[in-house]
Amino acid sequence: MIARKSSTLRVVLYEGRDSRPLPAELRLELTQTLLDRGFLVSSVKPNGALSKFQQPHILVLGAFEQAVSPLATDAQSDTQVHVRNVDGLALSAICELVDDVSKLADGEDADSSGNSSPADPKSPRWKPWFPVIDYDRCTNCMQCLSFCLFDVYGVTKAGQITVQNQSNCKTDCPACSRVCPEVAILFPKYKAGPINGDEISSDDVRREAMKVDISSLLGGDIYSMLRDRSAKAKSRFSKERDDDRALKERQRCLTKLQQNIEGLDIPAEVLSSLPSADSIRERAEKAKQKAQEALQMNAQNKNV
Amino acid sequence: MKPQRSVLFCRCAFARVVPDDVKNDVLKHLVHSAEPFDAVGDLCEMSARKDPTLVDLAAQGNLTVVACYPRAVKWLFSAAGAPLPTEGVEVLNMRTDDAQTICQRLTPGFSNATPDASSSSGESAPAESSLSGGSA
Ligand code: SF4
Ligand code: SF4
């Protein structure tokens, strides 16, 4: 079977002029298989044209009635058009054809753009979990920027908050959406509204306004709590290795925090993989500084 | 002249937030209909990659996106530097609507999506198509 990949290759299921329709079941199975592996699939029917996208490669699959030329270049767009006759072929054989052309297209892309790491959005293995900002609601307060320890947020040259490192975001963790006072941060794959993009009710807004300022909790008190507990633990369990103990303490404190703040919904894996308390403090300060600089810049620009 | 309507289907391949029965039944309807359409594995992933295809899709005048919440779709396109036009774009939500409702919107007059098209999404809300953000 073909491997998952990004949509560099567009696969066109052609059932227009000079071709026979594909068997109904095959057409559905093939479409599902290609989509599940990340290809862009376009279906062309006798009464419709192919929408124009700037794609470096297009693979056209059809049950053609006559012999077809396997490769052509669209002079207008420079797109490489690969054509394969799949008349009478089974799903697995068609997938092999797709795989071959995909490798060819991938080879060219790797030559021109280099390799990407698994955590990179360009990598086919990355699960797309990241915040999306609703700028109709965002007031550019920079709370999200000062809260996030993982450099997910940044500021544009024009001083606007932006999501700049999507792949740094911790999968399934929607915590930063909870600090946004305007309910302006979405995670489209989150289970519940309004974080998933559902409409926002006045109740949602009121709830956000009443919420504990998690940012200050995580940026301040929680760390002194960690330190205190860590110091106490040191005298009690002096035989345990320092690192192990600190980690356990961090997990305990953050789990407690999670229980206390209803709906914070931070996955256990994220809690257990947090950096050391010192590193968290350092990162929180850096993020806060970044946010303050952005706010100052915006205030200055307003006064000009 | 109004441009021909384009349909973009999102399979939400990386997560289970769109019920399988709804996305499978809607795709089945599209695949067996006489209209052309484009389909992507996961719009979220394309948005994160800032896939240039989203710019081309947004530029199509008359577009129906079959995916999830309109607010999510709107800002996913925007995040990719491909803002959707404020007019002429309709978003059909597979997280809240059942396959039958969506197929009827795609093909007016259509009465029975598939034999099992009565399957519902598990979440309940009226059909959504507006691209305006939720303001409270
Ligand atoms: S916390 Fe919310 S309102 Fe403030 S900058 Fe971030 S997204 Fe915008
Ligand atoms: S846009 Fe909506 S339906 Fe599509 S992948 Fe993202 S969450 Fe899933």
Tab-separated table of C-alpha atoms and ligand atoms in Angstrom:
chain	number	residue	atom	x	y	z
A	1	MET	CA	0.000	0.000	0.000
A	2	ILE	CA	1.072	3.548	-0.562
A	3	ALA	CA	2.563	5.527	2.306
A	4	ARG	CA	1.047	8.687	3.782
A	5	LYS	CA	2.373	11.864	2.275
A	6	SER	CA	1.647	15.524	1.854
A	7	SER	CA	-0.549	16.692	-0.988
A	8	THR	CA	2.305	17.563	-3.353
A	9	LEU	CA	0.761	15.118	-5.758
A	10	ARG	CA	-2.753	15.734	-6.910
A	11	VAL	CA	-4.562	12.617	-8.080
A	12	VAL	CA	-7.299	13.198	-10.636
A	13	LEU	CA	-9.905	10.497	-11.070
A	14	TYR	CA	-10.870	11.205	-14.644
A	15	GLU	CA	-14.244	10.035	-15.917
A	16	GLY	CA	-14.716	12.614	-18.645
A	17	ARG	CA	-14.506	12.414	-22.415
A	18	ASP	CA	-12.769	9.377	-24.019
A	19	SER	CA	-12.933	7.346	-20.837
A	20	ARG	CA	-15.244	4.834	-19.230
A	21	PRO	CA	-16.595	5.380	-15.715
A	22	LEU	CA	-14.696	3.444	-13.029
A	23	PRO	CA	-16.641	0.672	-11.285
A	24	ALA	CA	-18.652	2.372	-8.506
A	25	GLU	CA	-17.169	0.409	-5.616
A	26	LEU	CA	-13.603	0.867	-6.826
A	27	ARG	CA	-14.130	4.597	-7.302
A	28	LEU	CA	-15.219	4.967	-3.665
A	29	GLU	CA	-12.539	2.715	-2.198
A	30	LEU	CA	-9.821	4.400	-4.220
A	31	THR	CA	-10.944	7.883	-3.188
A	32	GLN	CA	-11.033	6.907	0.497
A	33	THR	CA	-7.640	5.219	0.327
A	34	LEU	CA	-5.977	8.167	-1.384
A	35	LEU	CA	-7.479	10.685	1.056
A	36	ASP	CA	-6.488	8.647	4.102
A	37	ARG	CA	-2.947	8.798	2.823
A	38	GLY	CA	-2.990	12.548	2.448
A	39	PHE	CA	-3.334	13.022	-1.315
A	40	LEU	CA	-5.407	15.743	-2.857
A	41	VAL	CA	-8.062	13.991	-4.939
A	42	SER	CA	-10.061	15.637	-7.704
A	43	SER	CA	-12.928	13.965	-9.429
A	44	VAL	CA	-13.662	14.951	-13.019
A	45	LYS	CA	-17.048	14.030	-14.452
A	46	PRO	CA	-18.407	14.403	-18.000
A	47	ASN	CA	-20.175	17.649	-17.102
A	48	GLY	CA	-17.440	19.361	-15.133
A	49	ALA	CA	-13.978	20.798	-15.594
A	50	LEU	CA	-10.885	20.343	-13.433
A	51	SER	CA	-10.378	23.203	-10.993
A	52	LYS	CA	-7.074	24.973	-11.564
A	53	PHE	CA	-4.512	24.625	-8.773
A	54	GLN	CA	-0.821	25.325	-9.001
A	55	GLN	CA	0.425	21.829	-8.384
A	56	PRO	CA	3.916	20.681	-9.386
A	57	HIS	CA	2.576	17.222	-10.253
A	58	ILE	CA	-0.786	15.838	-11.304
A	59	LEU	CA	-1.518	12.157	-11.746
A	60	VAL	CA	-4.514	11.467	-13.950
A	61	LEU	CA	-6.095	8.048	-13.527
A	62	GLY	CA	-8.799	6.910	-15.919
A	63	ALA	CA	-10.218	3.947	-17.806
A	64	PHE	CA	-9.147	5.399	-21.150
A	65	GLU	CA	-10.521	3.990	-24.356
A	66	GLN	CA	-7.317	4.665	-26.289
A	67	ALA	CA	-3.608	4.625	-25.543
A	68	VAL	CA	-2.453	7.651	-23.548
A	69	SER	CA	0.863	9.423	-23.312
A	70	PRO	CA	2.217	8.796	-19.784
A	71	LEU	CA	3.796	12.220	-19.225
A	72	ALA	CA	3.178	15.734	-20.445
A	73	THR	CA	3.974	19.211	-19.200
A	74	ASP	CA	1.282	21.854	-18.982
A	75	ALA	CA	2.994	24.750	-20.726
A	76	GLN	CA	0.923	27.361	-18.869
A	77	SER	CA	1.606	26.169	-15.330
A	78	ASP	CA	4.748	24.022	-15.654
A	79	THR	CA	2.800	21.210	-14.013
A	80	GLN	CA	4.011	17.710	-14.796
A	81	VAL	CA	0.970	15.732	-15.879
A	82	HIS	CA	1.354	11.970	-15.384
A	83	VAL	CA	-1.347	9.869	-17.030
A	84	ARG	CA	-2.079	6.209	-16.257
A	85	ASN	CA	-4.690	3.931	-17.744
A	86	VAL	CA	-6.271	1.944	-14.903
A	87	ASP	CA	-8.825	0.141	-17.031
A	88	GLY	CA	-9.434	-3.288	-15.477
A	89	LEU	CA	-6.957	-2.785	-12.616
A	90	ALA	CA	-7.718	-3.690	-9.006
A	91	LEU	CA	-7.300	-1.258	-6.086
A	92	SER	CA	-3.901	-2.646	-5.039
A	93	ALA	CA	-2.481	-2.359	-8.565
A	94	ILE	CA	-3.721	1.236	-8.862
A	95	CYS	CA	-2.153	2.042	-5.479
A	96	GLU	CA	1.172	0.748	-6.770
A	97	LEU	CA	0.919	3.069	-9.760
A	98	VAL	CA	0.166	5.989	-7.450
A	99	ASP	CA	3.060	4.988	-5.225
A	100	ASP	CA	5.486	5.026	-8.154
A	101	VAL	CA	4.452	8.480	-9.353
A	102	SER	CA	4.358	9.750	-5.772
A	103	LYS	CA	7.965	8.636	-5.213
A	104	LEU	CA	8.950	10.381	-8.402
A	105	ALA	CA	7.262	13.610	-7.316
A	106	ASP	CA	8.678	13.268	-3.789
A	107	GLY	CA	12.166	12.782	-5.167
A	108	GLU	CA	11.990	16.064	-7.015
A	109	ASP	CA	10.570	17.872	-3.999
A	110	ALA	CA	13.239	16.474	-1.685
A	111	ASP	CA	15.862	17.729	-4.155
A	112	SER	CA	14.421	21.205	-4.107
A	113	SER	CA	13.289	21.608	-0.494
A	114	GLY	CA	15.384	19.207	1.591
A	115	ASN	CA	14.122	16.802	4.233
A	116	SER	CA	11.685	17.635	6.993
A	117	SER	CA	11.664	16.263	10.527
A	118	PRO	CA	8.721	14.192	11.833
A	119	ALA	CA	7.636	17.096	14.079
A	120	ASP	CA	7.565	19.488	11.182
A	121	PRO	CA	4.223	20.403	9.556
A	122	LYS	CA	5.852	19.485	6.255
A	123	SER	CA	6.360	15.960	7.526
A	124	PRO	CA	3.665	13.422	6.626
A	125	ARG	CA	3.761	11.956	10.160
A	126	TRP	CA	2.861	15.075	12.126
A	127	LYS	CA	-0.595	15.100	13.725
A	128	PRO	CA	-2.059	18.526	12.957
A	129	TRP	CA	-2.840	19.845	16.430
A	130	PHE	CA	-2.218	23.555	16.872
A	131	PRO	CA	-4.032	26.747	17.912
A	132	VAL	CA	-5.878	28.807	15.323
A	133	ILE	CA	-6.708	32.424	16.149
A	134	ASP	CA	-10.120	33.931	15.489
A	135	TYR	CA	-9.092	37.497	14.649
A	136	ASP	CA	-12.717	38.649	14.751
A	137	ARG	CA	-12.452	38.184	18.511
A	138	CYS	CA	-8.763	38.611	19.320
A	139	THR	CA	-7.828	41.901	21.018
A	140	ASN	CA	-4.069	41.333	20.702
A	141	CYS	CA	-3.622	41.218	24.478
A	142	MET	CA	-0.652	38.800	24.180
A	143	GLN	CA	-1.770	36.583	27.101
A	144	CYS	CA	-1.359	33.497	24.949
A	145	LEU	CA	2.153	34.570	23.982
A	146	SER	CA	3.171	35.075	27.578
A	147	PHE	CA	1.563	31.790	28.665
A	148	CYS	CA	2.994	29.381	26.110
A	149	LEU	CA	6.300	27.788	27.112
A	150	PHE	CA	6.923	26.206	23.751
A	151	ASP	CA	7.318	29.199	21.457
A	152	VAL	CA	4.156	28.402	19.507
A	153	TYR	CA	3.080	32.055	19.371
A	154	GLY	CA	4.915	34.990	17.872
A	155	VAL	CA	4.283	38.543	16.744
A	156	THR	CA	4.184	39.754	13.153
A	157	LYS	CA	6.150	42.798	11.992
A	158	ALA	CA	2.903	44.717	12.243
A	159	GLY	CA	2.645	43.780	15.942
A	160	GLN	CA	-0.130	41.227	15.607
A	161	ILE	CA	-0.217	37.976	17.563
A	162	THR	CA	0.311	34.983	15.300
A	163	VAL	CA	0.814	31.225	15.508
A	164	GLN	CA	4.321	30.777	14.194
A	165	ASN	CA	5.494	27.311	15.283
A	166	GLN	CA	2.493	25.029	14.910
A	167	SER	CA	4.509	21.853	15.291
A	168	ASN	CA	5.848	22.938	18.721
A	169	CYS	CA	2.332	22.640	20.117
A	170	LYS	CA	1.730	19.715	22.487
A	171	THR	CA	-0.669	17.286	20.838
A	172	ASP	CA	-4.163	17.226	22.364
A	173	CYS	CA	-3.366	20.007	24.839
A	174	PRO	CA	-5.755	22.970	24.527
A	175	ALA	CA	-4.421	24.802	27.632
A	176	CYS	CA	-3.599	28.109	25.946
A	177	SER	CA	-7.165	28.458	24.718
A	178	ARG	CA	-8.158	28.634	28.400
A	179	VAL	CA	-6.065	31.694	29.087
A	180	CYS	CA	-7.530	33.692	26.233
A	181	PRO	CA	-9.980	36.163	27.781
A	182	GLU	CA	-11.800	36.566	24.449
A	183	VAL	CA	-12.336	32.872	23.637
A	184	ALA	CA	-10.408	33.602	20.448
A	185	ILE	CA	-8.218	30.491	20.319
A	186	LEU	CA	-9.542	27.454	18.469
A	187	PHE	CA	-8.307	23.917	18.225
A	188	PRO	CA	-10.449	22.596	15.356
A	189	LYS	CA	-9.858	18.981	16.382
A	190	TYR	CA	-10.857	19.534	20.025
A	191	LYS	CA	-13.837	17.512	21.233
A	192	ALA	CA	-16.018	20.328	22.569
A	193	GLY	CA	-17.170	23.843	21.820
A	194	PRO	CA	-16.402	26.635	21.646
A	195	ILE	CA	-12.713	25.601	21.386
A	196	ASN	CA	-13.537	23.403	18.360
A	197	GLY	CA	-14.942	26.394	16.468
A	198	ASP	CA	-18.552	26.085	17.586
A	199	GLU	CA	-20.451	29.335	18.087
A	200	ILE	CA	-19.662	31.205	21.287
A	201	SER	CA	-22.447	31.854	23.738
A	202	SER	CA	-22.560	34.651	26.278
A	203	ASP	CA	-22.190	31.924	28.924
A	204	ASP	CA	-18.855	30.909	27.402
A	205	VAL	CA	-17.605	34.468	27.625
A	206	ARG	CA	-18.757	34.819	31.221
A	207	ARG	CA	-17.074	31.535	32.142
A	208	GLU	CA	-13.786	32.705	30.661
A	209	ALA	CA	-13.958	35.965	32.560
A	210	MET	CA	-14.470	34.106	35.837
A	211	LYS	CA	-11.674	31.645	35.280
A	212	VAL	CA	-8.641	31.646	37.535
A	213	ASP	CA	-5.754	33.432	35.883
A	214	ILE	CA	-3.990	30.236	34.945
A	215	SER	CA	-1.217	32.220	33.375
A	216	SER	CA	-0.161	33.667	36.709
A	217	LEU	CA	-0.631	30.289	38.363
A	218	LEU	CA	1.665	28.564	35.947
A	219	GLY	CA	4.011	31.502	35.684
A	220	GLY	CA	4.313	32.248	39.376
A	221	ASP	CA	2.808	30.511	42.394
A	222	ILE	CA	2.909	27.046	40.966
A	223	TYR	CA	6.682	27.217	40.719
A	224	SER	CA	7.193	28.301	44.296
A	225	MET	CA	4.787	25.521	45.264
A	226	LEU	CA	6.949	23.108	43.314
A	227	ARG	CA	10.071	24.387	45.014
A	228	ASP	CA	8.568	24.119	48.494
A	229	ARG	CA	7.263	20.656	47.957
A	230	SER	CA	10.511	19.627	46.363
A	231	ALA	CA	12.470	20.888	49.394
A	232	LYS	CA	10.191	19.016	51.796
A	233	ALA	CA	10.411	15.892	49.732
A	234	LYS	CA	14.202	16.135	49.763
A	235	SER	CA	14.353	15.658	53.511
A	236	ARG	CA	11.790	12.865	53.461
A	237	PHE	CA	13.113	10.815	50.582
A	238	SER	CA	16.773	11.624	50.555
A	239	LYS	CA	17.650	8.274	49.009
A	240	GLU	CA	15.699	8.978	45.835
A	241	ARG	CA	17.564	10.519	42.958
A	242	ASP	CA	16.959	14.272	42.754
A	243	ASP	CA	15.784	14.207	39.163
A	244	ASP	CA	13.237	11.475	39.748
A	245	ARG	CA	11.851	13.216	42.781
A	246	ALA	CA	11.577	16.567	41.070
A	247	LEU	CA	9.756	14.966	38.186
A	248	LYS	CA	7.300	13.208	40.458
A	249	GLU	CA	6.651	16.414	42.348
A	250	ARG	CA	6.032	18.310	39.163
A	251	GLN	CA	3.582	15.688	38.012
A	252	ARG	CA	1.771	15.682	41.351
A	253	CYS	CA	1.473	19.470	41.491
A	254	LEU	CA	0.346	19.855	37.931
A	255	THR	CA	-2.114	16.993	38.189
A	256	LYS	CA	-3.558	18.683	41.266
A	257	LEU	CA	-3.716	21.955	39.409
A	258	GLN	CA	-5.490	20.230	36.571
A	259	GLN	CA	-8.047	18.740	38.980
A	260	ASN	CA	-8.633	22.104	40.613
A	261	ILE	CA	-9.211	23.969	37.411
A	262	GLU	CA	-12.199	22.344	35.846
A	263	GLY	CA	-11.828	21.594	32.186
A	264	LEU	CA	-8.177	22.565	31.820
A	265	ASP	CA	-7.842	19.248	30.022
A	266	ILE	CA	-4.072	18.963	29.771
A	267	PRO	CA	-3.155	15.408	28.728
A	268	ALA	CA	-1.094	13.390	31.224
A	269	GLU	CA	1.670	12.928	28.641
A	270	VAL	CA	2.075	16.684	28.401
A	271	LEU	CA	2.224	17.050	32.176
A	272	SER	CA	4.780	14.309	32.508
A	273	SER	CA	6.975	15.670	29.745
A	274	LEU	CA	7.158	19.224	31.027
A	275	PRO	CA	10.674	20.578	31.371
A	276	SER	CA	12.273	21.102	34.792
A	277	ALA	CA	10.819	23.759	37.101
A	278	ASP	CA	13.867	25.981	36.496
A	279	SER	CA	13.523	25.651	32.783
A	280	ILE	CA	9.772	26.366	32.960
A	281	ARG	CA	10.433	29.508	34.963
A	282	GLU	CA	13.071	30.651	32.517
A	283	ARG	CA	10.810	29.996	29.520
A	284	ALA	CA	7.822	31.658	31.176
A	285	GLU	CA	9.917	34.756	31.804
A	286	LYS	CA	11.164	34.825	28.233
A	287	ALA	CA	7.630	34.453	26.869
A	288	LYS	CA	6.363	37.175	29.183
A	289	GLN	CA	9.169	39.490	28.051
A	290	LYS	CA	8.336	38.814	24.408
A	291	ALA	CA	4.705	39.693	25.082
A	292	GLN	CA	5.638	42.864	26.960
A	293	GLU	CA	7.917	43.995	24.121
A	294	ALA	CA	5.121	43.427	21.623
A	295	LEU	CA	2.623	45.344	23.762
A	296	GLN	CA	5.087	48.230	24.176
A	297	MET	CA	5.758	48.296	20.444
A	298	ASN	CA	2.033	48.391	19.738
A	299	ALA	CA	1.489	51.188	22.266
A	300	GLN	CA	4.308	53.217	20.699
A	301	ASN	CA	2.905	52.685	17.212
A	302	LYS	CA	-0.491	53.870	18.422
A	303	ASN	CA	1.034	57.087	19.751
A	304	VAL	CA	2.905	57.892	16.532
B	1	MET	CA	-22.004	35.276	-14.863
B	2	LYS	CA	-21.899	33.310	-11.601
B	3	PRO	CA	-18.969	30.861	-11.658
B	4	GLN	CA	-19.785	27.161	-11.467
B	5	ARG	CA	-19.962	25.979	-7.875
B	6	SER	CA	-16.914	24.064	-6.598
B	7	VAL	CA	-17.147	21.513	-3.827
B	8	LEU	CA	-14.297	20.829	-1.416
B	9	PHE	CA	-14.614	17.828	0.896
B	10	CYS	CA	-12.397	17.394	3.975
B	11	ARG	CA	-11.931	13.831	5.250
B	12	CYS	CA	-10.479	14.873	8.622
B	13	ALA	CA	-8.114	11.950	8.315
B	14	PHE	CA	-6.026	12.574	11.444
B	15	ALA	CA	-8.778	12.630	14.063
B	16	ARG	CA	-12.096	11.093	14.970
B	17	VAL	CA	-13.901	14.358	15.531
B	18	VAL	CA	-16.037	13.970	12.409
B	19	PRO	CA	-18.169	10.830	12.799
B	20	ASP	CA	-17.034	8.092	10.420
B	21	ASP	CA	-20.538	7.295	9.215
B	22	VAL	CA	-21.216	10.914	8.274
B	23	LYS	CA	-17.975	11.496	6.408
B	24	ASN	CA	-18.182	8.130	4.639
B	25	ASP	CA	-21.797	8.628	3.552
B	26	VAL	CA	-21.169	12.161	2.308
B	27	LEU	CA	-18.081	11.066	0.382
B	28	LYS	CA	-20.055	8.185	-1.104
B	29	HIS	CA	-22.689	10.634	-2.258
B	30	LEU	CA	-20.090	12.898	-3.873
B	31	VAL	CA	-18.210	10.044	-5.520
B	32	HIS	CA	-21.392	8.689	-7.097
B	33	SER	CA	-22.840	12.044	-8.100
B	34	ALA	CA	-22.460	13.538	-11.553
B	35	GLU	CA	-20.723	16.671	-10.228
B	36	PRO	CA	-16.965	17.176	-10.065
B	37	PHE	CA	-15.389	17.834	-6.655
B	38	ASP	CA	-12.056	18.186	-4.891
B	39	ALA	CA	-11.265	16.329	-1.684
B	40	VAL	CA	-8.443	16.657	0.819
B	41	GLY	CA	-7.243	14.355	3.570
B	42	ASP	CA	-7.078	16.965	6.303
B	43	LEU	CA	-7.606	20.707	5.962
B	44	CYS	CA	-5.978	21.350	9.333
B	45	GLU	CA	-2.775	19.731	8.151
B	46	MET	CA	-2.844	21.745	4.906
B	47	SER	CA	-3.377	24.950	6.877
B	48	ALA	CA	-0.389	24.222	9.119
B	49	ARG	CA	1.748	23.589	6.029
B	50	LYS	CA	0.358	26.733	4.409
B	51	ASP	CA	-0.352	24.606	1.364
B	52	PRO	CA	-0.609	26.932	-1.657
B	53	THR	CA	-3.572	24.903	-2.900
B	54	LEU	CA	-5.652	26.662	-0.230
B	55	VAL	CA	-5.003	29.978	-1.974
B	56	ASP	CA	-6.289	28.517	-5.241
B	57	LEU	CA	-9.311	27.050	-3.478
B	58	ALA	CA	-10.141	30.329	-1.736
B	59	ALA	CA	-9.862	32.144	-5.042
B	60	GLN	CA	-12.675	30.064	-6.560
B	61	GLY	CA	-15.699	32.274	-6.533
B	62	ASN	CA	-18.462	29.933	-5.603
B	63	LEU	CA	-17.272	27.349	-3.095
B	64	THR	CA	-18.970	24.837	-0.803
B	65	VAL	CA	-16.660	23.401	1.862
B	66	VAL	CA	-17.817	20.183	3.507
B	67	ALA	CA	-15.837	19.954	6.741
B	68	CYS	CA	-16.612	21.068	10.301
B	69	TYR	CA	-17.503	24.325	12.068
B	70	PRO	CA	-17.575	27.353	9.738
B	71	ARG	CA	-15.560	29.419	12.242
B	72	ALA	CA	-12.799	26.779	12.276
B	73	VAL	CA	-12.731	26.515	8.484
B	74	LYS	CA	-12.658	30.295	8.059
B	75	TRP	CA	-9.654	30.765	10.368
B	76	LEU	CA	-7.805	27.698	9.081
B	77	PHE	CA	-7.829	29.211	5.593
B	78	SER	CA	-6.878	32.581	7.001
B	79	ALA	CA	-3.978	31.076	8.996
B	80	ALA	CA	-2.643	29.640	5.747
B	81	GLY	CA	-2.609	33.094	4.145
B	82	ALA	CA	-5.641	32.136	2.046
B	83	PRO	CA	-8.583	34.071	3.475
B	84	LEU	CA	-11.932	32.927	2.136
B	85	PRO	CA	-14.066	35.567	0.448
B	86	THR	CA	-16.878	36.837	2.667
B	87	GLU	CA	-19.459	36.035	0.009
B	88	GLY	CA	-20.077	32.971	-2.108
B	89	VAL	CA	-18.618	30.483	0.374
B	90	GLU	CA	-20.793	27.979	2.184
B	91	VAL	CA	-19.526	25.620	4.893
B	92	LEU	CA	-21.392	22.414	5.663
B	93	ASN	CA	-20.647	20.981	9.083
B	94	MET	CA	-20.212	17.216	9.361
B	95	ARG	CA	-19.747	17.468	13.139
B	96	THR	CA	-23.286	18.668	13.718
B	97	ASP	CA	-25.325	17.625	10.691
B	98	ASP	CA	-26.181	14.160	9.497
B	99	ALA	CA	-25.251	12.863	6.055
B	100	GLN	CA	-28.784	13.206	4.739
B	101	THR	CA	-28.927	16.928	5.561
B	102	ILE	CA	-25.536	17.583	3.979
B	103	CYS	CA	-26.299	15.602	0.827
B	104	GLN	CA	-29.534	17.548	0.420
B	105	ARG	CA	-27.590	20.781	0.635
B	106	LEU	CA	-25.111	19.499	-1.943
B	107	THR	CA	-27.761	18.198	-4.293
B	108	PRO	CA	-31.060	20.032	-3.845
B	109	GLY	CA	-33.928	17.645	-4.385
B	110	PHE	CA	-31.880	14.699	-3.208
B	111	SER	CA	-33.940	12.615	-0.813
B	112	ASN	CA	-31.977	9.558	0.257
B	113	ALA	CA	-28.204	9.832	0.634
B	114	THR	CA	-27.434	6.155	1.129
B	115	PRO	CA	-29.274	3.256	2.721
B	116	ASP	CA	-27.647	4.129	6.057
B	117	ALA	CA	-27.702	7.875	5.649
B	118	SER	CA	-29.983	8.341	8.593
B	119	SER	CA	-26.965	7.946	10.877
B	120	SER	CA	-26.494	11.028	12.953
B	121	SER	CA	-23.340	12.721	14.154
B	122	GLY	CA	-23.949	12.449	17.858
B	123	GLU	CA	-23.817	16.211	18.292
B	124	SER	CA	-26.933	18.180	17.667
B	125	ALA	CA	-27.220	21.617	16.195
B	126	PRO	CA	-28.971	23.108	13.209
B	127	ALA	CA	-27.362	23.123	9.766
B	128	GLU	CA	-24.692	25.782	9.552
B	129	SER	CA	-23.471	27.650	6.569
B	130	SER	CA	-22.552	31.105	7.721
B	131	LEU	CA	-18.922	32.134	7.654
B	132	SER	CA	-19.366	34.895	10.183
B	133	GLY	CA	-17.527	34.397	13.467
B	134	GLY	CA	-19.503	33.655	16.580
B	135	SER	CA	-20.000	36.881	18.409
B	136	ALA	CA	-21.470	36.884	21.852
C	1	SF4	S1	-4.931	35.659	24.460
C	1	SF4	FE1	-6.627	35.668	22.972
C	1	SF4	S2	-7.175	37.824	22.693
C	1	SF4	FE2	-5.153	37.758	23.676
C	1	SF4	S3	-3.696	37.847	21.955
C	1	SF4	FE3	-4.000	35.680	22.415
C	1	SF4	S4	-5.663	35.061	21.022
C	1	SF4	FE4	-5.696	37.302	21.093
C	2	SF4	S1	-11.027	21.375	8.942
C	2	SF4	FE1	-12.385	20.384	10.407
C	2	SF4	S2	-13.008	18.501	9.334
C	2	SF4	FE2	-11.183	19.265	8.285
C	2	SF4	S3	-9.400	18.286	9.245
C	2	SF4	FE3	-9.705	20.200	10.353
C	2	SF4	S4	-11.046	19.624	12.078
C	2	SF4	FE4	-11.194	17.964	10.604
